[in-house]
Short mmCIF file of C-alpha atoms in Angstrom, two decimals:
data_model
loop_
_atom_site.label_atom_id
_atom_site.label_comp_id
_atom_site.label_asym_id
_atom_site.label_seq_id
_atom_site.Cartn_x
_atom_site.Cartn_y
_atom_site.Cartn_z
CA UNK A 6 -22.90 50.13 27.60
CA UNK A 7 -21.17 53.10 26.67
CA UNK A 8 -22.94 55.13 29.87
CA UNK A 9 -21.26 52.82 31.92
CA UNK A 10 -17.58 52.70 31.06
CA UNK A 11 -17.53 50.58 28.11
CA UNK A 12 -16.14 50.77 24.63
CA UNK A 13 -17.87 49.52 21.63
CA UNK A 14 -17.79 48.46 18.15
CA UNK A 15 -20.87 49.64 16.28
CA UNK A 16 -22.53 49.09 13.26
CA UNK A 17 -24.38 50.96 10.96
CA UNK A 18 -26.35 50.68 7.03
CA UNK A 19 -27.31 54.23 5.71
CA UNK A 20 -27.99 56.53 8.60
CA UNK A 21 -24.72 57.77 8.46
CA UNK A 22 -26.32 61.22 10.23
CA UNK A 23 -26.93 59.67 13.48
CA UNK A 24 -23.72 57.19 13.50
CA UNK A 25 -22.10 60.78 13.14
CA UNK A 26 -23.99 62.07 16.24
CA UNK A 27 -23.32 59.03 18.02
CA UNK A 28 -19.40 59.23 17.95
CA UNK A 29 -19.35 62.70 18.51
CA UNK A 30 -21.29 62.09 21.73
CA UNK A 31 -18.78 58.74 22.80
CA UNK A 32 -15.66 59.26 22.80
CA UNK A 33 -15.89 55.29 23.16
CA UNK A 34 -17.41 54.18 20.25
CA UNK A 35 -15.90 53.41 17.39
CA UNK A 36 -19.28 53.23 14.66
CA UNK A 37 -18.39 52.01 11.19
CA UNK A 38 -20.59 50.94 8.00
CA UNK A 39 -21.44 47.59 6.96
CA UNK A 40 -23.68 46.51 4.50
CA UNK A 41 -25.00 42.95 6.29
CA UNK A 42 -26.35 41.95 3.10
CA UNK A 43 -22.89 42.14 1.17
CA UNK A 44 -20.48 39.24 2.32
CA UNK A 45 -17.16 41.49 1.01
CA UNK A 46 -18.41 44.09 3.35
CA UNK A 47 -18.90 42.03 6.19
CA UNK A 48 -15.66 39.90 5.79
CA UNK A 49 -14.11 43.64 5.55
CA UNK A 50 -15.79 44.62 9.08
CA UNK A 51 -14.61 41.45 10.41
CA UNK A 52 -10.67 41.64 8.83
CA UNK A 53 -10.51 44.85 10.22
CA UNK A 54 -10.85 43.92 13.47
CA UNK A 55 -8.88 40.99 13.70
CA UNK A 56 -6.61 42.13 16.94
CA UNK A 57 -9.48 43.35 18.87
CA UNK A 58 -10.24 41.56 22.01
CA UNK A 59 -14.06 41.20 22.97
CA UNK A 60 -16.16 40.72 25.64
CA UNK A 61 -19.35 40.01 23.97
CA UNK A 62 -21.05 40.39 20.74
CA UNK A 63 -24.50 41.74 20.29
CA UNK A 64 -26.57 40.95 17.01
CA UNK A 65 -29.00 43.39 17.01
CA UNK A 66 -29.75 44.14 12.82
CA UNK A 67 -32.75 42.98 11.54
CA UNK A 68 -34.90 43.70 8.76
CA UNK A 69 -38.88 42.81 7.99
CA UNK A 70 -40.14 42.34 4.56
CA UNK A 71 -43.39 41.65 3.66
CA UNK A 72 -44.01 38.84 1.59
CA UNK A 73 -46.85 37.58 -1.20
CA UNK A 74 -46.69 33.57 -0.93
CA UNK A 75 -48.04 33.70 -3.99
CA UNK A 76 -45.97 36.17 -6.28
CA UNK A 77 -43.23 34.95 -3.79
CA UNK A 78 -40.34 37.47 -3.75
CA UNK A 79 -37.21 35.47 -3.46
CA UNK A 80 -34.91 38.41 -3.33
CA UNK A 81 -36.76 39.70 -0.37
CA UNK A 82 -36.84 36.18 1.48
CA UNK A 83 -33.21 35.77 1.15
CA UNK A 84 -32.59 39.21 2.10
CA UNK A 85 -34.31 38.69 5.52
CA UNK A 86 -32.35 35.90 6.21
CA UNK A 87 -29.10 37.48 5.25
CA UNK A 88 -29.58 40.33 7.58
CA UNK A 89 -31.65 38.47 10.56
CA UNK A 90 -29.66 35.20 10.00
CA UNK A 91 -26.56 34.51 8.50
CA UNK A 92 -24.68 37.99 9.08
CA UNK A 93 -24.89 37.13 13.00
CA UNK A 94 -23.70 33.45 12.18
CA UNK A 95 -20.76 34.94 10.53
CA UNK A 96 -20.21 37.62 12.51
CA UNK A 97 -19.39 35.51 15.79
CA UNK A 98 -17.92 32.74 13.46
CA UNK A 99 -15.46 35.20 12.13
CA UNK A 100 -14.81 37.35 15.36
CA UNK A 101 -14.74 34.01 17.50
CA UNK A 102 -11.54 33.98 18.16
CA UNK A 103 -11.28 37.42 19.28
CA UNK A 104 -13.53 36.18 21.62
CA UNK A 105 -12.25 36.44 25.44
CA UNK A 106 -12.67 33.47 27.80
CA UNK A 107 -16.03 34.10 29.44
CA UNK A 108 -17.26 36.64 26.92
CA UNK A 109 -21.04 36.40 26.33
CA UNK A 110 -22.94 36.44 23.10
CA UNK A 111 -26.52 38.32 23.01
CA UNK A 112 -28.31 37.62 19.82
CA UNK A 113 -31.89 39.34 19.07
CA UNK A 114 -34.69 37.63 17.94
CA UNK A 115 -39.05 37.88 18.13
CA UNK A 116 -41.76 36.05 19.21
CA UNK A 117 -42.75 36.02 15.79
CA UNK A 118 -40.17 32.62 15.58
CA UNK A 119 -42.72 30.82 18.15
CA UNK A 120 -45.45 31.14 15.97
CA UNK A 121 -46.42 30.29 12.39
CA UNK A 122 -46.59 33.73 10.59
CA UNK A 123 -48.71 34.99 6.84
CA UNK A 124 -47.06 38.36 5.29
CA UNK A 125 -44.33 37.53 7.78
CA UNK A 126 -43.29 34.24 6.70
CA UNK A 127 -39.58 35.52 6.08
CA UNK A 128 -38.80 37.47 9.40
CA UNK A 129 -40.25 34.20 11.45
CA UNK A 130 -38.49 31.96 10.00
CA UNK A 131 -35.20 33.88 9.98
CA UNK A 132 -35.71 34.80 13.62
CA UNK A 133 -36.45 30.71 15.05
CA UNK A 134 -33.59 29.86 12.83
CA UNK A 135 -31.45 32.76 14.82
CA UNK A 136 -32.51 30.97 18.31
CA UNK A 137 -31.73 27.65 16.98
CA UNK A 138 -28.17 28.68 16.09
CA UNK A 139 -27.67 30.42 19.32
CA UNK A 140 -27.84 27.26 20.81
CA UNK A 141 -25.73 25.35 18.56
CA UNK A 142 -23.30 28.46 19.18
CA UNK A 143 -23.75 27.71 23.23
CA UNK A 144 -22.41 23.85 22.34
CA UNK A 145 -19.51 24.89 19.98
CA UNK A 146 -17.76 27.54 22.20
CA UNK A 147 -18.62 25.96 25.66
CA UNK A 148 -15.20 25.07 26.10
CA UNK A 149 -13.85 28.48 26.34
CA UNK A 150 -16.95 29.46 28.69
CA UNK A 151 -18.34 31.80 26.21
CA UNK A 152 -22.10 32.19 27.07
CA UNK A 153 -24.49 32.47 24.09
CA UNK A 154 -28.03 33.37 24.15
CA UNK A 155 -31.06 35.09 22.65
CA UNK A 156 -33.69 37.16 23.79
CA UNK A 157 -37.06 36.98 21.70
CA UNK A 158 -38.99 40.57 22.07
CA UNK A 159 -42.20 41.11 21.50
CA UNK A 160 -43.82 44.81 20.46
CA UNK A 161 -40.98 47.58 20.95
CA UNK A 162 -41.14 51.25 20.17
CA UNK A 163 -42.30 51.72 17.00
CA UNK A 164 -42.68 48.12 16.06
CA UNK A 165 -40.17 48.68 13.25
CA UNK A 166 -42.57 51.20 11.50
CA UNK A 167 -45.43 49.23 12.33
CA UNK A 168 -49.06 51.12 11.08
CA UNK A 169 -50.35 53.46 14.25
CA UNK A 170 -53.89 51.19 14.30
CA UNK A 171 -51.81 48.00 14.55
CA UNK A 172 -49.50 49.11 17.59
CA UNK A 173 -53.14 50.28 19.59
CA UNK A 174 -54.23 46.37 18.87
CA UNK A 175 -51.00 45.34 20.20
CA UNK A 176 -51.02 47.32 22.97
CA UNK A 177 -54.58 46.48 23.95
CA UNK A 178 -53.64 42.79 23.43
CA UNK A 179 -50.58 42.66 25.77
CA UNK A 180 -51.59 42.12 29.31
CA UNK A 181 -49.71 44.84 30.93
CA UNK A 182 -51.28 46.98 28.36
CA UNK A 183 -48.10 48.73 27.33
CA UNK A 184 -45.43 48.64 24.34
CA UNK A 185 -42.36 47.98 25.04
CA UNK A 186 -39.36 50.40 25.21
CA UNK A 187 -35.88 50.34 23.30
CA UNK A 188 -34.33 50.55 27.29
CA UNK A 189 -36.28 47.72 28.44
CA UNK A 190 -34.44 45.61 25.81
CA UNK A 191 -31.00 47.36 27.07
CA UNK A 192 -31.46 46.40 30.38
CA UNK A 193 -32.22 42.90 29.66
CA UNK A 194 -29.18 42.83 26.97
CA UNK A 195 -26.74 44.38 29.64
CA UNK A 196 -27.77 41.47 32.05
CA UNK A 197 -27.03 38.66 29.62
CA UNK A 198 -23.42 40.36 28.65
CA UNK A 199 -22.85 40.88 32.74
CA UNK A 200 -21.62 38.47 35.10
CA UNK A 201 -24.92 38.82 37.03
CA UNK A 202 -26.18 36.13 34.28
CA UNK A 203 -23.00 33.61 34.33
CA UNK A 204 -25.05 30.87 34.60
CA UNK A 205 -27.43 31.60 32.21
CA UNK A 206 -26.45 29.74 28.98
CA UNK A 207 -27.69 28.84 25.46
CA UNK A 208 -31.41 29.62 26.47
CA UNK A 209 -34.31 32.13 25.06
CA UNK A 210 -35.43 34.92 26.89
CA UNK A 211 -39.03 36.19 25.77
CA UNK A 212 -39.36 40.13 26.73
CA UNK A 213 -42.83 40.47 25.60
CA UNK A 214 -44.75 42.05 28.40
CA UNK A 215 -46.63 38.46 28.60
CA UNK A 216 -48.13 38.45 25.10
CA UNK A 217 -46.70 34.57 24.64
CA UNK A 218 -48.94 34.02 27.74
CA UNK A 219 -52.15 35.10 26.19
CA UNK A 220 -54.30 33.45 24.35
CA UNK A 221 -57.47 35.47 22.10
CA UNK A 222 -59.52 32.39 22.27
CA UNK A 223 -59.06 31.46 25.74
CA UNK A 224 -59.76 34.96 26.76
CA UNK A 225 -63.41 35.12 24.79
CA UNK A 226 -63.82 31.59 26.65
CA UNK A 227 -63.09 33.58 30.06
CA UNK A 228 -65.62 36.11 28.37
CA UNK A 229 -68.33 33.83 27.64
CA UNK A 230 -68.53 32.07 30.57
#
């Protein structure tokens, strides 16, 4: 976005060392710290940019956490959906009216909310809930023709610190053979906040390389027969 012309409103958590980097390299963005997890630091992000017009918001934070279902880790569960969940809620709740007629609202979520997950249980759930919210975000602001949708990705870069031997199975899995990259997702964000995608509207768009398409089972029944 920036590469092209635009100015943005980032985000960051900790890595204040690259949010340094990253305004010293555009003069257009404008990077500041929020703590997603702490509603008096998000209510501050959002106060503070209460004149600002926009012409799209794009959720991208997330956060995976293993969890035990049997020594279940509450703390951890609620933190995942405070970070994948709720802070995008009130993010476009409280900047909705800063909002610009037509603006478009990208929200990122996983394949791993089509599924039923095990250590994952957390990140899944947060991420269907995300898609299901998206929608009901498409029905509440349809009157101003703000455009809301989500795009569910499948393996990316470093599968947020994923283990080496489980990006190779992923990789062998996915029938173009490949990982994802962090500039495939761009593209497909800068489509949904461009007016090449006006009529595209409270739906999910998978960017998986065509792993939802494959089935392990179905492809030892191929094997077998």
């Amino acid at each position: 976005m920036l590469e092209q012309g635009d100015s943005v409103i980032g985000t960051y958590n900790s890595n204040e060392g690259s949010a340094k980097e990253l305004s010293e390299k555009y003069e257009k963005l404008d990077i500041k710290q929020v703590d997603l997890t702490d509603s008096e630091s998000l209510s501050s992000f959002i106060s503070s940019h209460n004149e600002v017009k926009l012409d799209g918001i794009v959720n991208n934070a997330g956060i995976f956490e293993e969890i035990d279902f049997t020594n279940f880790d509450k703390k951890a569960f609620e933190k995942t959906f405070m970070i994948n969940t709720f802070a995008p809620l009130y993010l476009v709740q409280g900047l909705s009216q800063n909002l610009k007629s037509g603006a478009s609202i990208v929200n990122i979520a996983s394949t791993d909310a089509m599924v039923g997950s095990i250590v994952g249980i957390a990140y899944s759930a947060s991420k269907a809930a995300l898609i299901n919210i998206t929608q009901s975000m498409t029905n509440i602001l349809a009157d101003r023709k703000i455009r809301a949708n989500s795009l569910s990705l499948g393996w990316m870069g470093t599968g947020m610190e994923a283990p080496a031997e489980l990006l190779e199975i992923a990789r062998d899995y996915n029938p173009l053979k490949k990982i994802g990259s962090y500039e495939e997702v761009a593209k497909s964000v800068l489509f949904l906040l461009s007016e090449d995608s006006s009529f595209v509207n409270g739906t999910n768009i998978t960017v998986d390389g065509g792993d939802m398409a494959t089935n392990y089972i179905l492809q030892k029944e191929a094997e077998l027969t």
